[in-house]
Coordinates of C-alpha atoms in Angstrom, one line a residue:
M1 CA -3.1 -4.9 -36.4
Y2 CA -3.4 -8.5 -35.6
G3 CA -6.6 -9.9 -34.0
S4 CA -7.8 -13.3 -32.8
F5 CA -11.5 -13.7 -31.8
T6 CA -13.3 -16.4 -29.8
E7 CA -16.0 -18.6 -31.4
N8 CA -18.8 -17.8 -29.0
L9 CA -18.6 -14.0 -29.6
E10 CA -19.8 -12.2 -32.8
A11 CA -16.7 -10.2 -33.3
P12 CA -16.0 -7.6 -36.0
S13 CA -14.5 -8.9 -39.2
F14 CA -13.5 -7.2 -42.5
Q15 CA -13.6 -8.5 -46.1
P16 CA -10.6 -8.5 -48.4
G17 CA -10.5 -6.0 -51.2
I18 CA -12.6 -3.4 -49.4
L19 CA -11.3 -0.2 -47.9
Y20 CA -13.4 0.8 -44.8
Q21 CA -13.4 4.5 -43.8
Y22 CA -14.3 5.4 -40.2
R23 CA -14.7 8.7 -38.5
Y24 CA -12.9 8.5 -35.1
S25 CA -13.3 11.1 -32.3
L26 CA -11.7 11.4 -28.9
D27 CA -12.8 13.6 -26.0
A28 CA -10.8 13.5 -22.7
Q29 CA -11.5 15.7 -19.6
F30 CA -9.6 16.2 -16.4
S31 CA -11.2 18.0 -13.4
Y32 CA -10.7 18.4 -9.7
L33 CA -13.4 17.2 -7.4
S34 CA -13.0 20.2 -5.1
R35 CA -13.6 22.7 -8.0
S36 CA -16.7 23.7 -10.0
S37 CA -17.5 21.6 -13.1
W38 CA -16.4 24.3 -15.5
Q39 CA -12.8 24.4 -14.1
R40 CA -11.4 21.5 -16.1
S41 CA -8.8 20.6 -18.7
K42 CA -10.0 19.2 -22.0
V43 CA -8.5 17.5 -25.0
Q44 CA -10.4 16.7 -28.3
A45 CA -9.3 15.0 -31.4
E46 CA -10.9 13.8 -34.6
A47 CA -9.6 11.7 -37.5
L48 CA -10.7 9.8 -40.6
V49 CA -9.3 6.2 -40.4
H50 CA -8.8 3.8 -43.2
I51 CA -8.9 0.1 -42.3
H52 CA -8.5 -2.8 -44.7
L53 CA -7.7 -6.4 -44.4
L54 CA -4.1 -7.3 -45.3
W55 CA -3.9 -11.0 -44.4
R56 CA -6.0 -13.9 -43.1
N57 CA -4.8 -17.1 -41.6
A58 CA -5.8 -19.8 -44.1
N59 CA -6.1 -22.4 -41.3
D60 CA -8.1 -20.2 -38.9
A61 CA -10.4 -17.6 -40.4
R62 CA -10.7 -15.8 -37.1
E63 CA -7.1 -14.5 -37.3
H64 CA -6.8 -11.2 -39.3
L65 CA -4.0 -8.8 -40.0
L66 CA -5.5 -5.3 -40.3
Q67 CA -3.9 -1.8 -40.9
V68 CA -4.5 -0.8 -37.3
E69 CA -4.9 -4.0 -33.7
V70 CA -6.5 -5.9 -30.8
E71 CA -3.7 -7.9 -29.3
G72 CA -0.6 -6.1 -30.3
F73 CA 0.7 -3.5 -32.7
Y74 CA 3.5 -4.1 -35.2
E75 CA 5.1 -0.7 -35.9
N76 CA 8.2 0.7 -37.5
K77 CA 10.6 2.1 -34.9
A78 CA 10.2 5.6 -36.4
T79 CA 6.5 5.8 -35.5
S80 CA 5.8 8.9 -33.4
P81 CA 4.5 8.4 -29.8
L82 CA 1.4 10.5 -30.5
T83 CA 0.4 8.5 -33.5
L84 CA 0.9 5.3 -31.6
E85 CA -1.3 6.5 -28.7
L86 CA -4.1 7.4 -31.1
K87 CA -3.9 3.9 -32.7
R88 CA -4.0 2.4 -29.3
G89 CA -7.2 4.3 -28.5
L90 CA -8.7 3.3 -31.9
A91 CA -7.8 -0.4 -31.3
S92 CA -9.4 -0.3 -27.8
L93 CA -12.8 0.3 -29.6
L94 CA -12.4 -3.1 -31.3
Q95 CA -12.4 -4.8 -27.8
F96 CA -15.3 -5.3 -25.5
Q97 CA -14.9 -3.3 -22.2
I98 CA -17.9 -4.3 -20.1
H99 CA -16.7 -4.6 -16.5
P100 CA -17.2 -1.7 -14.1
G101 CA -15.5 -2.0 -10.8
K102 CA -14.3 -0.4 -7.6
K103 CA -11.0 -0.7 -5.9
T104 CA -9.3 0.8 -2.9
E105 CA -5.6 1.5 -3.2
I106 CA -3.4 0.8 -0.2
F107 CA -1.7 4.1 0.2
G108 CA -4.6 6.3 1.1
L109 CA -6.3 6.5 -2.3
L110 CA -9.7 5.5 -3.4
W111 CA -9.9 4.6 -7.1
Q112 CA -13.4 4.1 -8.7
P113 CA -13.0 3.1 -12.3
T114 CA -16.0 2.4 -14.6
S115 CA -16.3 1.7 -18.3
K116 CA -19.2 1.6 -20.7
S117 CA -19.2 0.4 -24.3
L118 CA -21.8 0.2 -27.0
Y119 CA -21.4 -1.5 -30.4
S120 CA -23.6 -1.4 -33.4
M121 CA -23.1 -4.4 -35.8
E122 CA -24.6 -5.4 -39.2
G123 CA -23.8 -9.0 -39.3
S124 CA -20.0 -9.1 -38.7
L125 CA -19.5 -5.5 -40.0
L126 CA -18.8 -2.9 -37.3
K127 CA -21.1 0.1 -38.0
S128 CA -20.3 2.1 -34.9
A129 CA -18.6 1.8 -31.5
S130 CA -18.7 4.2 -28.5
A131 CA -16.8 3.8 -25.3
E132 CA -16.6 5.8 -22.1
E133 CA -14.2 5.4 -19.2
N134 CA -14.4 7.2 -15.9
H135 CA -11.7 7.2 -13.3
M136 CA -12.4 9.0 -10.0
I137 CA -9.4 9.1 -7.7
S138 CA -9.6 10.6 -4.3
L139 CA -8.0 10.6 -0.9
S140 CA -9.5 8.0 1.5
L141 CA -9.4 10.4 4.4
K142 CA -11.0 13.3 2.5
S143 CA -13.0 12.2 -0.6
S144 CA -13.6 15.8 -1.7
I145 CA -9.9 16.0 -2.6
G146 CA -9.2 14.2 -5.8
V147 CA -9.6 14.2 -9.6
N148 CA -12.1 12.9 -12.1
I149 CA -10.8 11.7 -15.5
I150 CA -13.3 11.0 -18.3
S151 CA -12.4 9.6 -21.7
R152 CA -14.9 9.2 -24.5
Q153 CA -14.2 7.6 -27.9
Y154 CA -16.5 7.2 -30.9
L155 CA -16.0 5.3 -34.1
E156 CA -18.5 5.4 -37.0
L157 CA -18.4 3.8 -40.4
V158 CA -18.5 6.4 -43.2
T159 CA -17.9 4.6 -46.5
Q160 CA -16.8 1.3 -48.1
E161 CA -14.9 1.4 -51.4
P162 CA -12.6 -1.0 -53.3
G163 CA -9.2 -1.5 -51.7
S164 CA -6.0 -3.4 -52.0
K165 CA -5.9 -7.1 -52.4
E166 CA -5.1 -9.6 -49.6
L167 CA -1.4 -10.5 -49.1
P168 CA -0.5 -14.0 -50.4
E169 CA 1.9 -14.8 -47.6
K170 CA 1.1 -17.9 -45.6
S171 CA 2.3 -16.9 -42.1
L172 CA 1.9 -13.8 -40.1
Q173 CA 5.6 -13.1 -39.9
E174 CA 5.9 -13.3 -43.7
A175 CA 3.0 -10.8 -44.1
L176 CA 4.6 -8.4 -41.6
A177 CA 7.9 -8.6 -43.4
A178 CA 6.2 -7.7 -46.7
I179 CA 4.8 -4.4 -45.4
L180 CA 7.2 -3.3 -42.5
E181 CA 11.0 -3.0 -42.4
T182 CA 11.4 -3.7 -38.7
P183 CA 8.1 -5.0 -37.3
Q184 CA 8.0 -5.2 -33.5
P185 CA 5.1 -6.1 -31.2
T186 CA 3.8 -3.2 -29.0
D187 CA 1.6 -3.5 -26.0
I188 CA -1.9 -2.0 -26.4
V189 CA -1.7 -0.5 -22.9
S190 CA -0.2 3.0 -22.9
E191 CA 3.2 3.4 -21.4
P192 CA 3.5 5.6 -18.2
F193 CA 4.2 9.1 -19.2
K194 CA 7.4 10.5 -17.9
R195 CA 7.5 14.3 -17.6
I196 CA 10.9 15.8 -18.3
C197 CA 11.6 18.8 -16.2
K198 CA 13.6 21.2 -18.3
Q199 CA 13.7 23.9 -15.7
C200 CA 14.6 21.8 -12.7
P201 CA 17.9 22.8 -10.9
K202 CA 20.9 20.6 -11.5
L203 CA 23.1 19.4 -8.6
R204 CA 26.3 20.1 -10.5
N205 CA 25.4 23.7 -11.0
N206 CA 24.4 24.1 -7.3
L207 CA 27.0 21.9 -5.7
K208 CA 29.3 24.6 -4.5
S209 CA 26.5 26.7 -3.0
L210 CA 24.9 23.7 -1.2
I211 CA 28.2 22.6 0.3
K212 CA 28.7 26.1 1.8
K213 CA 25.1 26.9 2.6
K214 CA 23.7 26.3 6.0
M215 CA 20.0 26.1 6.3
K216 CA 17.9 26.2 9.4
I217 CA 15.7 23.1 9.2
D218 CA 12.3 23.6 10.6
V219 CA 9.9 20.8 9.6
S220 CA 6.9 22.8 10.7
K221 CA 7.4 25.3 7.9
A222 CA 6.2 24.8 4.3
S223 CA 9.4 26.3 3.0
T224 CA 11.4 23.3 4.4
T225 CA 9.1 21.0 2.4
W226 CA 9.7 22.9 -0.8
K227 CA 13.5 22.9 -0.1
F228 CA 13.4 19.2 0.4
H229 CA 11.5 18.6 -2.8
R230 CA 13.9 20.8 -4.7
V231 CA 16.9 18.8 -3.4
V232 CA 15.2 15.5 -4.2
Q233 CA 14.6 16.7 -7.8
M234 CA 18.3 17.5 -8.1
L235 CA 19.4 14.2 -6.7
R236 CA 17.2 12.2 -9.1
D237 CA 19.1 13.6 -12.1
A238 CA 22.6 13.8 -10.5
N239 CA 25.5 11.3 -10.9
K240 CA 26.9 9.3 -8.1
R241 CA 30.1 11.3 -7.9
D242 CA 28.3 14.6 -7.3
I243 CA 26.0 13.1 -4.7
V244 CA 28.9 11.6 -2.7
A245 CA 30.7 14.9 -2.8
L246 CA 27.6 16.6 -1.4
L247 CA 27.3 14.1 1.4
K248 CA 30.9 14.3 2.3
K249 CA 31.4 18.1 2.1
A250 CA 28.0 19.4 3.3
P251 CA 27.8 21.3 6.6
E252 CA 27.4 18.9 9.5
N253 CA 23.9 20.0 10.4
M254 CA 22.8 19.4 6.7
V255 CA 24.1 15.9 6.1
S256 CA 21.1 14.1 7.6
F257 CA 18.8 16.4 5.5
Y258 CA 20.7 15.3 2.3
V259 CA 20.7 11.6 3.4
E260 CA 16.9 11.7 3.7
A261 CA 16.6 13.4 0.3
A262 CA 18.8 10.8 -1.3
V263 CA 16.6 8.0 0.1
A264 CA 13.5 9.9 -1.1
A265 CA 15.0 10.2 -4.6
Q266 CA 15.5 6.4 -4.8
S267 CA 17.4 6.8 -8.1
P268 CA 20.1 4.2 -8.9
T269 CA 22.8 6.9 -8.5
S270 CA 21.5 8.2 -5.2
L271 CA 21.3 4.7 -3.7
M272 CA 24.8 3.9 -4.9
A273 CA 26.1 7.1 -3.4
L274 CA 24.4 6.2 0.0
S275 CA 26.0 2.8 -0.2
E276 CA 29.4 4.3 -0.6
F277 CA 29.0 7.0 2.0
L278 CA 27.4 5.1 4.8
D279 CA 29.5 2.9 7.0
F280 CA 27.4 0.6 9.2
G281 CA 30.5 -0.3 11.2
S282 CA 31.2 3.3 12.2
K283 CA 30.1 4.5 15.6
K284 CA 30.6 8.1 14.5
Q285 CA 28.0 7.7 11.8
T286 CA 25.4 6.2 14.1
P287 CA 23.0 9.2 13.9
L288 CA 23.2 9.3 10.1
L289 CA 22.6 5.5 10.0
Q290 CA 19.5 6.0 12.1
T291 CA 18.4 8.8 9.8
F292 CA 18.9 6.5 6.8
L293 CA 16.9 3.6 8.3
Y294 CA 14.1 5.9 9.4
A295 CA 13.8 7.4 6.0
A296 CA 13.8 4.0 4.3
A297 CA 11.1 2.7 6.7
L298 CA 8.9 5.8 6.1
S299 CA 9.2 5.7 2.3
P300 CA 5.6 5.4 1.1
R301 CA 6.6 3.3 -1.9
P302 CA 10.0 1.7 -1.3
S303 CA 11.8 0.3 -4.3
K304 CA 13.4 -3.1 -4.6
E305 CA 16.8 -1.4 -4.8
L306 CA 16.3 0.5 -1.6
F307 CA 15.3 -2.7 0.3
S308 CA 18.4 -4.4 -1.2
L309 CA 20.6 -1.7 0.1
V310 CA 19.2 -2.0 3.6
L311 CA 19.6 -5.8 3.5
D312 CA 23.1 -5.5 2.3
K313 CA 24.1 -3.0 4.9
M314 CA 22.7 -5.2 7.7
D315 CA 24.0 -8.5 6.4
G316 CA 26.8 -9.8 8.6
K317 CA 27.9 -6.3 9.7
K318 CA 29.0 -5.6 13.3
V319 CA 26.7 -2.8 14.2
S320 CA 25.8 -1.1 17.5
A321 CA 22.8 -2.4 19.5
D322 CA 20.7 0.6 18.5
I323 CA 21.4 0.1 14.8
W324 CA 20.8 -3.6 15.0
E325 CA 17.4 -3.1 16.7
T326 CA 16.3 -0.3 14.3
G327 CA 17.6 -2.2 11.2
N328 CA 15.6 -5.3 12.0
L329 CA 12.4 -3.3 12.6
V330 CA 13.0 -1.5 9.3
I331 CA 13.4 -4.8 7.4
G332 CA 10.1 -5.9 8.8
A333 CA 8.4 -2.5 7.8
L334 CA 9.8 -2.7 4.3
V335 CA 8.7 -6.2 3.8
G336 CA 5.2 -5.2 4.8
K337 CA 5.1 -2.2 2.5
L338 CA 6.5 -4.2 -0.5
C339 CA 3.8 -6.9 0.0
Q340 CA 1.2 -4.2 0.1
M341 CA 2.5 -3.1 -3.2
K342 CA 1.9 -6.7 -4.5
L343 CA 5.7 -7.3 -4.6
C344 CA 5.8 -10.2 -2.1
G345 CA 7.3 -12.5 -4.7
L346 CA 10.5 -10.5 -4.9
Q347 CA 13.6 -12.5 -4.0
E348 CA 14.6 -9.6 -1.6
V349 CA 11.3 -10.0 0.3
D350 CA 11.9 -13.7 0.7
T351 CA 15.4 -13.1 1.9
G352 CA 14.3 -10.5 4.4
M353 CA 11.6 -12.7 5.9
E354 CA 13.8 -15.7 5.9
T355 CA 16.5 -13.7 7.8
I356 CA 14.0 -12.6 10.5
L357 CA 12.4 -16.0 10.9
Q358 CA 15.6 -18.0 11.0
S359 CA 17.2 -15.5 13.4
L360 CA 14.2 -15.8 15.6
K361 CA 14.4 -19.5 15.6
R362 CA 18.1 -19.7 16.4
T363 CA 18.4 -17.1 19.1
R364 CA 18.1 -18.0 22.8
D365 CA 18.2 -14.4 23.9
N366 CA 14.7 -13.1 24.9
T367 CA 15.7 -9.5 24.1
E368 CA 16.6 -10.5 20.5
R369 CA 13.4 -12.5 20.3
V370 CA 11.3 -9.5 21.2
I371 CA 13.0 -7.4 18.4
Y372 CA 12.4 -10.1 15.8
L373 CA 8.8 -10.5 16.8
L374 CA 8.3 -6.7 16.5
A375 CA 9.9 -6.9 13.0
L376 CA 7.2 -9.5 12.2
K377 CA 4.6 -7.1 13.7
N378 CA 5.8 -4.5 11.2
A379 CA 5.6 -6.9 8.3
R380 CA 2.1 -8.1 9.3
L381 CA 2.0 -11.1 7.0
P382 CA -0.8 -13.6 7.7
E383 CA 1.7 -16.5 7.0
T384 CA 3.6 -15.5 10.2
I385 CA 0.6 -16.0 12.4
P386 CA 1.5 -19.6 13.4
T387 CA 5.0 -18.4 14.5
L388 CA 3.5 -15.6 16.5
L389 CA 1.0 -18.0 18.2
L390 CA 3.9 -20.3 19.2
Y391 CA 5.8 -17.5 21.0
A392 CA 2.6 -16.0 22.4
E393 CA 1.8 -19.3 24.2
E394 CA 5.3 -20.6 25.0
G395 CA 7.5 -17.6 25.3
S396 CA 8.6 -15.7 28.4
A397 CA 6.6 -12.7 29.7
A398 CA 8.3 -10.2 27.4
V399 CA 8.3 -12.5 24.4
S400 CA 4.7 -13.5 24.8
A401 CA 3.6 -9.9 25.1
A402 CA 5.6 -9.0 21.9
A403 CA 4.0 -11.8 19.9
L404 CA 0.5 -10.9 21.2
S405 CA 1.0 -7.2 20.3
A406 CA 1.9 -8.4 16.8
L407 CA -1.2 -10.5 16.5
Q408 CA -3.2 -7.5 17.7
K409 CA -2.4 -5.6 14.5
F410 CA -4.0 -8.2 12.1
S411 CA -7.4 -7.6 10.5
T412 CA -10.5 -9.4 11.7
Q413 CA -10.4 -11.8 8.7
D414 CA -7.0 -13.0 9.8
I415 CA -8.0 -13.7 13.4
T416 CA -9.2 -17.2 12.7
S417 CA -10.9 -19.7 15.1
Q418 CA -7.4 -21.2 15.7
V419 CA -6.2 -17.8 16.8
K420 CA -9.2 -17.2 19.0
M421 CA -8.7 -20.6 20.7
A422 CA -5.1 -19.7 21.5
M423 CA -6.3 -16.3 22.9
N424 CA -8.8 -18.1 25.1
R425 CA -6.1 -20.5 26.4
I426 CA -3.9 -17.5 27.3
F427 CA -6.6 -15.4 28.9
H428 CA -8.1 -18.2 31.0
Q429 CA -4.6 -19.7 31.7
I430 CA -5.8 -23.2 30.6
W431 CA -2.3 -24.7 30.2
E432 CA 0.0 -22.4 32.2
R433 CA 0.1 -19.0 33.9
Y434 CA 0.6 -15.8 32.0
P435 CA 1.4 -12.2 33.1
K436 CA -1.4 -9.7 33.2
T437 CA -0.2 -7.8 30.1
S438 CA -0.4 -11.0 28.0
R439 CA -3.8 -11.9 29.3
L440 CA -5.2 -8.4 28.7
I441 CA -3.9 -8.3 25.1
A442 CA -5.4 -11.8 24.5
A443 CA -8.8 -10.5 25.9
E444 CA -8.6 -7.4 23.7
I445 CA -7.9 -9.5 20.6
L446 CA -11.0 -11.5 21.3
L447 CA -13.2 -8.5 22.1
D448 CA -12.1 -6.6 19.0
N449 CA -12.5 -9.4 16.4
E450 CA -16.1 -10.6 16.3
P451 CA -16.0 -12.8 19.5
S452 CA -18.6 -15.5 19.9
T453 CA -21.3 -14.9 22.5
M454 CA -19.7 -17.6 24.7
D455 CA -16.2 -15.9 24.4
F456 CA -17.6 -12.7 25.7
I457 CA -19.6 -14.3 28.5
N458 CA -16.5 -16.2 29.7
I459 CA -14.5 -13.0 29.7
L460 CA -17.2 -11.2 31.6
L461 CA -17.5 -13.9 34.2
A462 CA -13.8 -14.0 34.6
T463 CA -13.8 -10.4 35.8
R464 CA -15.2 -11.7 39.1
E465 CA -12.2 -13.9 39.6
V466 CA -9.2 -12.0 38.4
E467 CA -7.3 -9.3 40.4
P468 CA -9.2 -6.1 41.0
E469 CA -7.0 -3.9 38.8
M470 CA -7.2 -6.3 35.9
S471 CA -11.0 -6.7 36.4
R472 CA -11.4 -2.9 36.5
L473 CA -9.5 -2.5 33.2
L474 CA -11.5 -5.2 31.4
L475 CA -14.9 -3.8 32.6
S476 CA -13.8 -0.3 31.5
K477 CA -12.9 -1.7 28.1
I478 CA -16.3 -3.3 27.8
Q479 CA -18.0 0.0 28.8
S480 CA -16.0 1.8 26.1
I481 CA -17.2 -0.7 23.5
L482 CA -20.8 -0.1 24.6
Q483 CA -20.3 3.7 24.2
S484 CA -18.8 3.4 20.7
H485 CA -21.5 3.2 18.1
Q486 CA -18.9 2.2 15.5
H487 CA -17.6 -0.9 17.3
P488 CA -18.7 -4.2 15.6
T489 CA -19.0 -6.0 18.9
R490 CA -21.4 -3.5 20.5
Q491 CA -24.7 -5.0 19.6
M492 CA -23.6 -8.5 20.7
I493 CA -22.5 -7.2 24.1
K494 CA -25.8 -5.3 24.5
G495 CA -27.7 -8.5 23.8
V496 CA -25.8 -10.5 26.3
L497 CA -26.2 -7.9 29.0
R498 CA -30.0 -8.0 28.7
D499 CA -29.9 -11.5 30.1
P500 CA -30.9 -11.3 33.8
Q501 CA -28.7 -14.3 34.5
I502 CA -25.7 -12.2 33.7
N503 CA -26.9 -9.7 36.3
N504 CA -27.9 -7.1 33.7
Y505 CA -25.6 -4.1 33.9
Y506 CA -24.6 -4.4 37.5
I507 CA -21.7 -6.6 36.6
L508 CA -20.0 -3.7 34.9
S509 CA -19.7 -1.8 38.1
S510 CA -16.3 -2.6 39.7
Q511 CA -16.1 -1.8 43.4
T512 CA -12.4 -1.6 43.6
G513 CA -9.3 -0.7 41.5
I514 CA -8.1 2.5 39.8
S515 CA -7.1 1.1 36.4
D516 CA -9.1 2.4 33.6
S517 CA -9.8 2.2 29.8
F518 CA -11.4 5.0 27.8
S519 CA -12.2 5.5 24.2
G520 CA -14.0 8.5 22.6
P521 CA -14.4 10.1 19.2
L522 CA -12.2 13.0 18.1
I523 CA -13.3 13.5 14.5
V524 CA -16.4 12.2 12.7
T525 CA -16.8 13.0 9.0
S526 CA -18.2 11.2 6.0
D527 CA -14.8 9.7 5.4
I528 CA -13.2 9.4 8.8
F529 CA -14.1 8.2 12.3
S530 CA -11.1 9.1 14.5
T531 CA -10.8 8.0 18.2
Y532 CA -8.7 8.7 21.2
D533 CA -8.0 5.7 23.3
Q534 CA -6.3 5.5 26.7
E535 CA -5.6 2.5 29.0
I536 CA -3.9 2.6 32.4
L537 CA -3.1 -0.5 34.3
F538 CA -1.9 -0.4 37.9
T539 CA -0.5 -3.1 40.1
E540 CA -2.3 -4.2 43.2
N541 CA 0.0 -1.9 45.2
G542 CA -1.1 1.1 43.3
L543 CA 2.0 1.4 41.1
L544 CA 1.7 2.1 37.4
K545 CA 2.3 -1.1 35.4
K546 CA 1.3 -0.1 31.9
G547 CA 0.0 3.0 30.2
S548 CA -0.9 3.5 26.6
T549 CA -2.4 6.4 24.6
S550 CA -3.3 5.9 21.0
F551 CA -5.0 7.7 18.1
N552 CA -6.9 5.6 15.6
M553 CA -8.8 6.2 12.4
L554 CA -11.4 4.2 10.6
S555 CA -11.9 5.1 7.0
H556 CA -13.7 3.2 4.2
G557 CA -13.5 0.0 6.1
H558 CA -9.8 0.3 6.9
R559 CA -8.5 0.9 10.4
F560 CA -5.1 2.3 11.1
Q561 CA -3.2 3.6 14.1
V562 CA -1.9 7.1 13.6
A563 CA 0.2 7.2 16.8
Q564 CA 0.7 5.4 20.1
V565 CA 2.6 6.1 23.2
L566 CA 3.4 3.2 25.5
H567 CA 4.9 3.1 29.0
Y568 CA 5.9 -0.1 30.7
V569 CA 7.3 -0.2 34.2
S570 CA 7.9 -3.9 34.6
S571 CA 9.9 -4.3 31.4
T572 CA 7.5 -6.5 29.5
L573 CA 8.3 -4.7 26.2
P574 CA 11.3 -2.5 25.4
P575 CA 9.8 1.0 24.9
V576 CA 12.3 2.3 22.3
P577 CA 11.7 -0.4 19.6
E578 CA 7.9 -0.2 20.3
T579 CA 8.0 3.6 19.7
L580 CA 9.9 3.0 16.4
L581 CA 7.3 0.4 15.5
K582 CA 4.5 2.9 15.7
I583 CA 6.4 5.4 13.6
F584 CA 7.1 2.8 10.9
R585 CA 3.5 1.6 10.8
S586 CA 2.0 5.2 10.5
P587 CA 0.1 5.6 7.2

């Protein structure tokens, strides 16, 4: 192996002409957090390892070529995978792993990795090395469900005896060529293990029965989930021709089931089959197109290829209004998920965002503007906040409400002072008049994102001047915050209300109006705080203007909306796209 060490670190080094013999041991354990400690899987291995210096850089004594590596292995192609993994483990002991850490993954997993290393040196000679890595992976919503992986490695010097001489070659490549037929660099990090299912069913063997078989799809039953998983396994290993045949010849009530399975498989052949089968210009296929788009949006880890397929199918095609609306919302949802997966730099992501932003800029139709803004709401990228602020302040009633609803989904760290200033302008109507819905959303954004004391006082005082129904809803919202021990604004509000100049708690008692806001806990555990929220806004004539019911969860510092049902009477936001939006944003 080849190693390069820094000057400010006493790194292991080996002398030429000496064969070092080490005893290497490995102990790995895998256990479930929900089971007792004795219920675990365990692997142990031991080996005697010979290490000797093959070559040193004459111009830099820090660069050594050993029999085993720190930066990269050079192996013959015939090396067995198991041997390579053992050498990787051995080489890791010649590195310093001293950084414990904690990281929360985005798709509902909490990962807590730690590492400990201890080295015993005699000058530059490595006498012993021990390393332990611990990876605890659990569900964010229930931390008792998960696994604990422990890996321990130990290396101890046994003997030193005369060994082979140092190679005379001047360069590393020459030294490698002298000992290996086909040297090639290998990453020290293990490659992902791919399990080959030898007993999984094959689509070709089951194609005739699937084409003829009619299944009763009941998503509430576990058997349906197992059937779906079985079909997904078949599609992952199937060729395009067989998948297309299945989609074309399957019973009518089963086609959407197989379309969803093909999306879930996300294999190159399943996506190519979908591309050939689906016709976005066909009105007859509209239900299947909706199914395809929903399945893509709900994919927990969408691939670049799946997103490319959606973009390709939506690009320049004459589609129905429903497919156009759903397709744009799906593009936004997929952009958001890919960015959560740290894939924002993909060309496809840039294309998708550029398409939405340019279309929003070009259109003069307010209905289209609302759809594009809801797509940005799905993407939830901080760089789109300036665009959302522009339409929130200058758009029509429906456009303003859509932009504000998008801003409402950003985390507190993204609600900057610039955003709060804009929300104050909208709520207090400093530059122009805004509809009640927009003003209420602006007030909620302020109240839910660490408002300043003056921001809250101004909202509180404004309840004396706004219409009775709007005042009643705002005061109910403030009362709900006071009753919620988890709300970050609660303590600040309590402090303000102690001031007798604010009239103590009397100001929260609205004398008129029937609008209301309510929030209460549903589930409280060590991992989850779940709430039920309801808001009802009436017009001054007693007609329902807006109603919303939502279920939210707070877990390990992350807040997400599980579901929301909205009802608008005065067409401020189109209900169908908003419903789709909530489905796409569900965790």
